[in-house]
Amino acid sequence: MKKTDSNYSRRSFLKVTSLSGGGMMLGISWFASAKPEDSLAELNIEPVWQEVTSFIKIASDNSIKIFSPNPEFGQNVMTSLPMLIAEELDVDWKQVEVEQGNYDPKAFPRQFTGGSQGIRMAWKQLRTVGSAARQMILTAASQAWNLPVTELTTANGMVTHAFSGKSETYGTFATAAAKLPVPKDIVLKGNQSFRLIGTPQKNVVAPKIAQGKPLFGMDYREAGMLIAMTERPPAFGMRLKSFDATAAKKMPGIVDIFPIQVFKDDHKFAGFDTRSFNEVIAVLGKSTWDVMNARKKIKAVWEVAPERKEMGVNNRETTVPSGLESTTKHYAQMLEMSKKPGVIERKDGDPEKAFADAKHVIERTYTAPFLAHNIMEPTNTFAHYVGDKVRFVAPIQIPDWIMPSIVARLGIPKENISIELVRMGGGFGRRAYGHYMIEAALISKQANAPVKLIYSREDDVSAGIYRPSYQLTYRAAFDENKKLIAFHAKGGGVPESPLHANRFPAGAIDNYLAESFVIPSNITIGAFRAPRSNFNAAAEQSFLDEISEYMSKDPIAFRLELLQRAKDNPVGKTNDYDASRYMGVLELVREKSGWGKLENAGKKRGVSAYFCHNSYAAQVIDLQVKGDQVTVELVTTALDCGVVVNPEGAKNMAEGAAIDGIGNALFGQLTLTDGKTDQRNFDTYRMIRHNEAPKKIDVHFVKNEIDPTGLGEPPFPPIFGAMANALYQATGKRFYQQPFQPQLKG
Amino acid sequence: MIKKYSVRINKKVHQVEADENMPLLWVLRDILGMEGTKYGCGVGSCGACTVHLNGNAVRSCQLPISSLTGMEITTIEGLSAKGDHPVQKAWLDVDVAQCGYCQSGQIMSAAALLKSTPNPTEEEIENFMTGNICRCGTYTRIKKAIQLAALKS
């Protein structure tokens, strides 16, 4: 047993409440009096919490309910977060019922799904909650039995006095425990004492999913609810000029049609206030089918929007250009920019001289299109605006980030806004942008009715918030002995650069230069599973493969050699990664895939490794190519995400990342012609399907005692590189342009 | 045109008034309040809305209500009384789901496959299930669950 960090226990404060029917309820709060030096940034907790509600409810009959604070979109936090509490609480996992907590920042310090941070941030926090409750129950039992607390033990929701043979349930003591002060010093288990953490546990919601229960926002309904959809310009760069809804309003089941303005003209944009179109036409009706049909009858006139300025919350102004953009032009623009000097992001040594002195230079340019999120459950939200209050039932990844914008747009205090969090049918970053909640509230307010706003699949694909289109040009300089002497990365995109200047191989090469450029655009972009990394890994890991071949080095040995340098004698002061952990996943994937073993000599295989979101992943892909058909025989994944809380869920996540990554690498693309997306639904947007999935996926975790560092995103980026490198082995052709599969034809 | 229809769903007859072209998907979801059948694309390309029509897997977004007279429809709600169809049980054993949104459709397709082909080969599973998209990437687990259900039923 070890004590929590003193800083942590000093600033944490748990509050307990009696349940009306007997039993206890334990919540968490944080001292408002925390000193400035007790920076809460690390825990991402706001410093002021006045009230509490519950994480744990223990009833007199020993039934135990644990609330999962974070929004769930398939990352399985509804199982793994409550496991952290149950571990320290010392209850039998089978007796725990899990419930999704609603949006309540006073009760739940961090309701945030994104950045692979859920488990990492909750690791100590939620265990502290569980441990405090356990200690209070022990104290209550000690008082009831008149026995010293040191003689009592807990397990499976029972308190036991071994000496006398007394044993009672937690429920017996819950009411008394609820009247006790919360302990000041909270003791957490050492990792070796875990009974639940590290054991494979099944998704607690799986039985409901398998029965098709209405878990999702799309499934929500209540009496009097209307269905709303929105009609928007047919192309990026356009806006509404006028419309005539006379015919549409006469369609069966239609209640009303009116325009809404998502953000006010003077809105100060926060980072996640992105929306594709600010003025849309809302169509309300009794059923989805009625609304879909009426949309077709609206006679709208659209016009090319002029250049506009958007003011950020930081008072920084962004210019959104005018024009109807096309993918072919974006690619030409990026290529042109790649030939000009960029903004220098990092420079080590004297790269210019090294390149001038080089005996040989390899230069390659990698390009990728926009990607649509294609969340299987299309965007939706229920809103009911009554008086000056609004109630949402919303699939939203980060409610805290859209709240200020809802407040600003509706002009009501945040106390008047409630959000019931529902399971999300996928997110991948798309549901971090909550503009649809504002849209639903505005429609409900004007219609004076409860409203469920639904996007059609076409709306979701053609008016998305996409993974940007990117480009990276790498140059490597070699001396007469084919020794790598300099490395140059120039990255840019529409409209952001993918470059992470301080990531590997920065730190491993004496002469290093990283430059970036951006191309302004009116195409809306945003976070997409492992933002920027999902492209960097593809480009960088393909390039390292190609230069290792030029140097006649094994691709894993070459990476390890660079990492050894970064570990022993790093170049520069700021290198974002831990070279040892990077090496660890490469060594594990080498071992588990039998890399370089004679029996695998004939296999067409590629390797890749990447670091992002605090964790490390390496993959080896074995595949075969016949014509334009790719068959992935095996994916071997090695991951270092620290302690694995739920190996079953973690494996599922890593398997999914491999399939999702292979699909996007082979087929994924969202292209534009004159501002209009060429893909509008799954008949034109190519998704990976059953027959294209790998035949087998093996997932291996580096075993260590590092506190969890995150898992949702890290196994996604490197798979693109492993795919490109394996395809090269199978076809003799390097792949510089995503998606890869169309290049296999002919 | 709005008409009255009598449809047999999960062994029960329902009377509904709907536009003759309204797809079964929206009859289920918006009129009958049976939300297990999911909307994914509306063009028959993703399989999220899969139901059984006379025992065969079909996309309910492509079936107008006017075409269903005399047909026997089964939705995920009617696949088993207690969620204990061999496919549903296998889904839990293999812990298939991530977000779960596509899974009703996957399960309905898998159940129809096993009815017509009790012991499918890997290739038969892949080909039959190809119409059901999962963005989370649970395909390998779905295949494993179908194989397990075949073994146990």
PDB file of N, CA and C in Angstrom, chain A residues 73 114-116 272 368-375 397 427-433 460 464-470 496 500 524-536 612-613 657 660-665 667-670 685-687 712-714 716-717 719-720 738, chain B residues 135:
ATOM      1  N   PHE A  73     -18.266   6.788 -26.301  1.00  0.00           N
ATOM      2  CA  PHE A  73     -18.515   6.647 -27.754  1.00  0.00           C
ATOM      3  C   PHE A  73     -17.919   5.364 -28.309  1.00  0.00           C
ATOM      4  N   GLY A 114     -11.778  12.618 -25.392  1.00  0.00           N
ATOM      5  CA  GLY A 114     -10.897  13.084 -26.454  1.00  0.00           C
ATOM      6  C   GLY A 114      -9.459  13.018 -26.007  1.00  0.00           C
ATOM      7  N   GLY A 115      -8.567  12.972 -26.988  1.00  0.00           N
ATOM      8  CA  GLY A 115      -7.143  13.030 -26.687  1.00  0.00           C
ATOM      9  C   GLY A 115      -6.603  11.828 -25.926  1.00  0.00           C
ATOM     10  N   SER A 116      -7.330  10.722 -25.922  1.00  0.00           N
ATOM     11  CA  SER A 116      -6.879   9.498 -25.226  1.00  0.00           C
ATOM     12  C   SER A 116      -6.548   9.776 -23.761  1.00  0.00           C
ATOM     13  N   PHE A 272     -13.522  25.052 -30.636  1.00  0.00           N
ATOM     14  CA  PHE A 272     -14.375  23.962 -31.101  1.00  0.00           C
ATOM     15  C   PHE A 272     -15.757  24.461 -31.541  1.00  0.00           C
ATOM     16  N   ALA A 368      -2.186  13.559 -48.627  1.00  0.00           N
ATOM     17  CA  ALA A 368      -3.407  12.864 -48.194  1.00  0.00           C
ATOM     18  C   ALA A 368      -4.617  13.777 -48.355  1.00  0.00           C
ATOM     19  N   PRO A 369      -5.773  13.185 -48.654  1.00  0.00           N
ATOM     20  CA  PRO A 369      -6.991  13.973 -48.843  1.00  0.00           C
ATOM     21  C   PRO A 369      -7.671  14.280 -47.509  1.00  0.00           C
ATOM     22  N   PHE A 370      -8.739  15.047 -47.555  1.00  0.00           N
ATOM     23  CA  PHE A 370      -9.603  15.180 -46.388  1.00  0.00           C
ATOM     24  C   PHE A 370     -10.214  13.814 -46.086  1.00  0.00           C
ATOM     25  N   LEU A 371     -10.581  13.617 -44.825  1.00  0.00           N
ATOM     26  CA  LEU A 371     -11.324  12.407 -44.463  1.00  0.00           C
ATOM     27  C   LEU A 371     -12.577  12.833 -43.705  1.00  0.00           C
ATOM     28  N   ALA A 372     -13.682  12.175 -43.988  1.00  0.00           N
ATOM     29  CA  ALA A 372     -14.921  12.423 -43.237  1.00  0.00           C
ATOM     30  C   ALA A 372     -14.977  11.451 -42.062  1.00  0.00           C
ATOM     31  N   HIS A 373     -15.575  11.896 -40.969  1.00  0.00           N
ATOM     32  CA  HIS A 373     -15.598  11.042 -39.768  1.00  0.00           C
ATOM     33  C   HIS A 373     -16.432   9.782 -39.969  1.00  0.00           C
ATOM     34  N   ASN A 374     -17.544   9.928 -40.675  1.00  0.00           N
ATOM     35  CA  ASN A 374     -18.420   8.779 -40.906  1.00  0.00           C
ATOM     36  C   ASN A 374     -18.783   8.044 -39.617  1.00  0.00           C
ATOM     37  N   ILE A 375     -19.126   8.809 -38.595  1.00  0.00           N
ATOM     38  CA  ILE A 375     -19.702   8.215 -37.387  1.00  0.00           C
ATOM     39  C   ILE A 375     -20.952   7.457 -37.809  1.00  0.00           C
ATOM     40  N   GLN A 397     -18.964  14.910 -27.074  1.00  0.00           N
ATOM     41  CA  GLN A 397     -17.719  14.421 -26.459  1.00  0.00           C
ATOM     42  C   GLN A 397     -17.249  15.310 -25.306  1.00  0.00           C
ATOM     43  N   GLY A 427     -17.568   8.708 -32.518  1.00  0.00           N
ATOM     44  CA  GLY A 427     -17.254  10.122 -32.307  1.00  0.00           C
ATOM     45  C   GLY A 427     -16.025  10.481 -33.125  1.00  0.00           C
ATOM     46  N   PHE A 428     -14.882   9.896 -32.756  1.00  0.00           N
ATOM     47  CA  PHE A 428     -13.622  10.069 -33.505  1.00  0.00           C
ATOM     48  C   PHE A 428     -13.239  11.535 -33.658  1.00  0.00           C
ATOM     49  N   GLY A 429     -13.770  12.388 -32.790  1.00  0.00           N
ATOM     50  CA  GLY A 429     -13.484  13.820 -32.879  1.00  0.00           C
ATOM     51  C   GLY A 429     -14.673  14.619 -33.390  1.00  0.00           C
ATOM     52  N   ARG A 430     -15.527  14.013 -34.199  1.00  0.00           N
ATOM     53  CA  ARG A 430     -16.635  14.770 -34.814  1.00  0.00           C
ATOM     54  C   ARG A 430     -17.547  15.391 -33.744  1.00  0.00           C
ATOM     55  N   ARG A 431     -17.790  14.621 -32.685  1.00  0.00           N
ATOM     56  CA  ARG A 431     -18.742  15.129 -31.694  1.00  0.00           C
ATOM     57  C   ARG A 431     -18.051  15.980 -30.608  1.00  0.00           C
ATOM     58  N   ALA A 432     -16.835  16.425 -30.916  1.00  0.00           N
ATOM     59  CA  ALA A 432     -16.223  17.450 -30.066  1.00  0.00           C
ATOM     60  C   ALA A 432     -16.713  18.833 -30.486  1.00  0.00           C
ATOM     61  N   TYR A 433     -17.382  18.903 -31.638  1.00  0.00           N
ATOM     62  CA  TYR A 433     -17.874  20.180 -32.184  1.00  0.00           C
ATOM     63  C   TYR A 433     -19.386  20.231 -31.989  1.00  0.00           C
ATOM     64  N   ASP A 460     -24.083  14.665 -43.128  1.00  0.00           N
ATOM     65  CA  ASP A 460     -22.883  14.366 -42.346  1.00  0.00           C
ATOM     66  C   ASP A 460     -21.639  14.282 -43.230  1.00  0.00           C
ATOM     67  N   GLY A 464     -19.210  18.223 -43.402  1.00  0.00           N
ATOM     68  CA  GLY A 464     -18.516  17.728 -42.215  1.00  0.00           C
ATOM     69  C   GLY A 464     -17.469  18.687 -41.680  1.00  0.00           C
ATOM     70  N   ILE A 465     -16.780  18.201 -40.662  1.00  0.00           N
ATOM     71  CA  ILE A 465     -15.655  18.933 -40.070  1.00  0.00           C
ATOM     72  C   ILE A 465     -14.474  17.968 -40.210  1.00  0.00           C
ATOM     73  N   TYR A 466     -13.807  18.034 -41.337  1.00  0.00           N
ATOM     74  CA  TYR A 466     -12.967  16.936 -41.816  1.00  0.00           C
ATOM     75  C   TYR A 466     -11.559  16.895 -41.240  1.00  0.00           C
ATOM     76  N   ARG A 467     -10.949  15.713 -41.350  1.00  0.00           N
ATOM     77  CA  ARG A 467      -9.499  15.618 -41.192  1.00  0.00           C
ATOM     78  C   ARG A 467      -8.927  16.438 -42.345  1.00  0.00           C
ATOM     79  N   PRO A 468      -8.013  17.392 -42.056  1.00  0.00           N
ATOM     80  CA  PRO A 468      -7.500  18.248 -43.132  1.00  0.00           C
ATOM     81  C   PRO A 468      -6.767  17.456 -44.214  1.00  0.00           C
ATOM     82  N   SER A 469      -6.619  18.067 -45.341  1.00  0.00           N
ATOM     83  CA  SER A 469      -5.789  17.515 -46.406  1.00  0.00           C
ATOM     84  C   SER A 469      -4.355  17.980 -46.131  1.00  0.00           C
ATOM     85  N   TYR A 470      -3.410  17.041 -46.183  1.00  0.00           N
ATOM     86  CA  TYR A 470      -2.045  17.344 -45.738  1.00  0.00           C
ATOM     87  C   TYR A 470      -1.003  16.984 -46.786  1.00  0.00           C
ATOM     88  N   GLU A 496      -4.332  23.567 -42.174  1.00  0.00           N
ATOM     89  CA  GLU A 496      -3.356  23.548 -41.074  1.00  0.00           C
ATOM     90  C   GLU A 496      -2.204  22.629 -41.428  1.00  0.00           C
ATOM     91  N   HIS A 500       4.724  17.998 -36.417  1.00  0.00           N
ATOM     92  CA  HIS A 500       5.106  17.978 -34.996  1.00  0.00           C
ATOM     93  C   HIS A 500       6.627  18.059 -34.997  1.00  0.00           C
ATOM     94  N   THR A 524     -14.337  23.222 -43.726  1.00  0.00           N
ATOM     95  CA  THR A 524     -14.220  23.115 -42.266  1.00  0.00           C
ATOM     96  C   THR A 524     -13.486  21.834 -41.864  1.00  0.00           C
ATOM     97  N   ILE A 525     -12.525  22.022 -40.965  1.00  0.00           N
ATOM     98  CA  ILE A 525     -11.694  20.897 -40.537  1.00  0.00           C
ATOM     99  C   ILE A 525     -11.655  20.813 -39.015  1.00  0.00           C
ATOM    100  N   GLY A 526     -11.293  19.648 -38.528  1.00  0.00           N
ATOM    101  CA  GLY A 526     -11.203  19.490 -37.083  1.00  0.00           C
ATOM    102  C   GLY A 526     -10.534  18.192 -36.680  1.00  0.00           C
ATOM    103  N   ALA A 527     -10.658  17.893 -35.397  1.00  0.00           N
ATOM    104  CA  ALA A 527      -9.998  16.716 -34.832  1.00  0.00           C
ATOM    105  C   ALA A 527     -10.582  15.436 -35.427  1.00  0.00           C
ATOM    106  N   PHE A 528      -9.702  14.525 -35.767  1.00  0.00           N
ATOM    107  CA  PHE A 528     -10.087  13.228 -36.329  1.00  0.00           C
ATOM    108  C   PHE A 528      -9.097  12.234 -35.731  1.00  0.00           C
ATOM    109  N   ARG A 529      -9.572  11.256 -35.021  1.00  0.00           N
ATOM    110  CA  ARG A 529      -8.752  10.251 -34.324  1.00  0.00           C
ATOM    111  C   ARG A 529      -7.235  10.447 -34.545  1.00  0.00           C
ATOM    112  N   ALA A 530      -6.555  10.891 -33.498  1.00  0.00           N
ATOM    113  CA  ALA A 530      -5.116  11.191 -33.541  1.00  0.00           C
ATOM    114  C   ALA A 530      -4.792  12.280 -34.566  1.00  0.00           C
ATOM    115  N   PRO A 531      -5.327  13.488 -34.331  1.00  0.00           N
ATOM    116  CA  PRO A 531      -5.124  14.586 -35.279  1.00  0.00           C
ATOM    117  C   PRO A 531      -3.650  14.780 -35.630  1.00  0.00           C
ATOM    118  N   ARG A 532      -3.386  15.088 -36.874  1.00  0.00           N
ATOM    119  CA  ARG A 532      -2.047  15.311 -37.438  1.00  0.00           C
ATOM    120  C   ARG A 532      -1.201  14.037 -37.399  1.00  0.00           C
ATOM    121  N   SER A 533      -1.173  13.373 -36.226  1.00  0.00           N
ATOM    122  CA  SER A 533      -0.394  12.131 -36.131  1.00  0.00           C
ATOM    123  C   SER A 533      -0.855  11.121 -37.165  1.00  0.00           C
ATOM    124  N   ASN A 534      -2.172  11.101 -37.436  1.00  0.00           N
ATOM    125  CA  ASN A 534      -2.697  10.086 -38.364  1.00  0.00           C
ATOM    126  C   ASN A 534      -2.129  10.254 -39.766  1.00  0.00           C
ATOM    127  N   PHE A 535      -1.621  11.453 -40.080  1.00  0.00           N
ATOM    128  CA  PHE A 535      -0.945  11.626 -41.364  1.00  0.00           C
ATOM    129  C   PHE A 535       0.582  11.536 -41.220  1.00  0.00           C
ATOM    130  N   ASN A 536       1.098  12.159 -40.158  1.00  0.00           N
ATOM    131  CA  ASN A 536       2.557  12.144 -39.950  1.00  0.00           C
ATOM    132  C   ASN A 536       3.117  10.733 -39.942  1.00  0.00           C
ATOM    133  N   CYS A 612       2.162   9.074 -29.993  1.00  0.00           N
ATOM    134  CA  CYS A 612       1.264  10.222 -29.887  1.00  0.00           C
ATOM    135  C   CYS A 612       0.423  10.071 -28.639  1.00  0.00           C
ATOM    136  N   HIS A 613      -0.124  11.187 -28.145  1.00  0.00           N
ATOM    137  CA  HIS A 613      -1.005  11.155 -26.977  1.00  0.00           C
ATOM    138  C   HIS A 613      -0.386  10.381 -25.815  1.00  0.00           C
ATOM    139  N   ALA A 657      -8.600   0.028 -34.148  1.00  0.00           N
ATOM    140  CA  ALA A 657      -7.699   1.039 -34.711  1.00  0.00           C
ATOM    141  C   ALA A 657      -7.007   0.488 -35.952  1.00  0.00           C
ATOM    142  N   ASP A 660      -9.737   0.271 -38.766  1.00  0.00           N
ATOM    143  CA  ASP A 660     -10.084   1.646 -39.163  1.00  0.00           C
ATOM    144  C   ASP A 660      -8.931   2.273 -39.961  1.00  0.00           C
ATOM    145  N   GLY A 661      -7.715   2.050 -39.498  1.00  0.00           N
ATOM    146  CA  GLY A 661      -6.542   2.623 -40.156  1.00  0.00           C
ATOM    147  C   GLY A 661      -6.297   2.006 -41.531  1.00  0.00           C
ATOM    148  N   ILE A 662      -6.434   0.695 -41.624  1.00  0.00           N
ATOM    149  CA  ILE A 662      -6.249   0.026 -42.923  1.00  0.00           C
ATOM    150  C   ILE A 662      -7.301   0.526 -43.904  1.00  0.00           C
ATOM    151  N   GLY A 663      -8.536   0.661 -43.417  1.00  0.00           N
ATOM    152  CA  GLY A 663      -9.619   1.148 -44.280  1.00  0.00           C
ATOM    153  C   GLY A 663      -9.342   2.541 -44.795  1.00  0.00           C
ATOM    154  N   ASN A 664      -8.935   3.427 -43.891  1.00  0.00           N
ATOM    155  CA  ASN A 664      -8.669   4.803 -44.320  1.00  0.00           C
ATOM    156  C   ASN A 664      -7.440   4.885 -45.223  1.00  0.00           C
ATOM    157  N   ALA A 665      -6.435   4.066 -44.952  1.00  0.00           N
ATOM    158  CA  ALA A 665      -5.227   4.079 -45.786  1.00  0.00           C
ATOM    159  C   ALA A 665      -5.539   3.587 -47.202  1.00  0.00           C
ATOM    160  N   PHE A 667      -8.723   3.191 -48.695  1.00  0.00           N
ATOM    161  CA  PHE A 667      -9.902   3.713 -49.415  1.00  0.00           C
ATOM    162  C   PHE A 667     -10.306   5.144 -49.063  1.00  0.00           C
ATOM    163  N   GLY A 668      -9.904   5.640 -47.879  1.00  0.00           N
ATOM    164  CA  GLY A 668     -10.504   6.864 -47.348  1.00  0.00           C
ATOM    165  C   GLY A 668     -10.185   8.113 -48.160  1.00  0.00           C
ATOM    166  N   GLN A 669     -11.204   8.798 -48.619  1.00  0.00           N
ATOM    167  CA  GLN A 669     -10.982  10.111 -49.235  1.00  0.00           C
ATOM    168  C   GLN A 669     -12.268  10.896 -49.365  1.00  0.00           C
ATOM    169  N   LEU A 670     -12.138  12.174 -49.049  1.00  0.00           N
ATOM    170  CA  LEU A 670     -13.224  13.126 -49.236  1.00  0.00           C
ATOM    171  C   LEU A 670     -12.627  14.178 -50.155  1.00  0.00           C
ATOM    172  N   TYR A 685     -18.669   7.070 -50.689  1.00  0.00           N
ATOM    173  CA  TYR A 685     -17.523   7.160 -49.766  1.00  0.00           C
ATOM    174  C   TYR A 685     -17.147   5.734 -49.397  1.00  0.00           C
ATOM    175  N   ARG A 686     -15.970   5.354 -49.776  1.00  0.00           N
ATOM    176  CA  ARG A 686     -15.555   3.951 -49.646  1.00  0.00           C
ATOM    177  C   ARG A 686     -15.062   3.668 -48.235  1.00  0.00           C
ATOM    178  N   MET A 687     -15.776   2.798 -47.532  1.00  0.00           N
ATOM    179  CA  MET A 687     -15.388   2.378 -46.184  1.00  0.00           C
ATOM    180  C   MET A 687     -14.864   0.946 -46.260  1.00  0.00           C
ATOM    181  N   GLY A 712      -6.867   5.194 -26.986  1.00  0.00           N
ATOM    182  CA  GLY A 712      -7.817   5.275 -28.100  1.00  0.00           C
ATOM    183  C   GLY A 712      -7.184   5.662 -29.421  1.00  0.00           C
ATOM    184  N   GLU A 713      -6.253   6.590 -29.358  1.00  0.00           N
ATOM    185  CA  GLU A 713      -5.668   7.096 -30.600  1.00  0.00           C
ATOM    186  C   GLU A 713      -4.326   6.459 -30.985  1.00  0.00           C
ATOM    187  N   PRO A 714      -3.425   6.210 -30.042  1.00  0.00           N
ATOM    188  CA  PRO A 714      -2.061   5.788 -30.417  1.00  0.00           C
ATOM    189  C   PRO A 714      -1.941   4.613 -31.393  1.00  0.00           C
ATOM    190  N   PHE A 716      -3.705   3.969 -33.911  1.00  0.00           N
ATOM    191  CA  PHE A 716      -4.281   4.299 -35.224  1.00  0.00           C
ATOM    192  C   PHE A 716      -3.242   4.821 -36.229  1.00  0.00           C
ATOM    193  N   PRO A 717      -2.421   5.834 -35.875  1.00  0.00           N
ATOM    194  CA  PRO A 717      -1.538   6.417 -36.901  1.00  0.00           C
ATOM    195  C   PRO A 717      -0.535   5.450 -37.550  1.00  0.00           C
ATOM    196  N   ILE A 719      -0.483   2.423 -38.348  1.00  0.00           N
ATOM    197  CA  ILE A 719      -0.968   1.389 -39.276  1.00  0.00           C
ATOM    198  C   ILE A 719      -0.886   1.850 -40.735  1.00  0.00           C
ATOM    199  N   PHE A 720      -1.047   3.170 -40.951  1.00  0.00           N
ATOM    200  CA  PHE A 720      -0.952   3.704 -42.322  1.00  0.00           C
ATOM    201  C   PHE A 720       0.446   3.442 -42.897  1.00  0.00           C
ATOM    202  N   GLN A 738      -2.322   9.070 -50.461  1.00  0.00           N
ATOM    203  CA  GLN A 738      -3.472   8.341 -49.913  1.00  0.00           C
ATOM    204  C   GLN A 738      -4.711   8.715 -50.719  1.00  0.00           C
TER     205      GLN A 738
ATOM    206  N   ARG B 135     -17.624   1.379 -38.396  1.00  0.00           N
ATOM    207  CA  ARG B 135     -16.448   2.274 -38.440  1.00  0.00           C
ATOM    208  C   ARG B 135     -15.504   1.997 -37.280  1.00  0.00           C
TER     209      ARG B 135
END
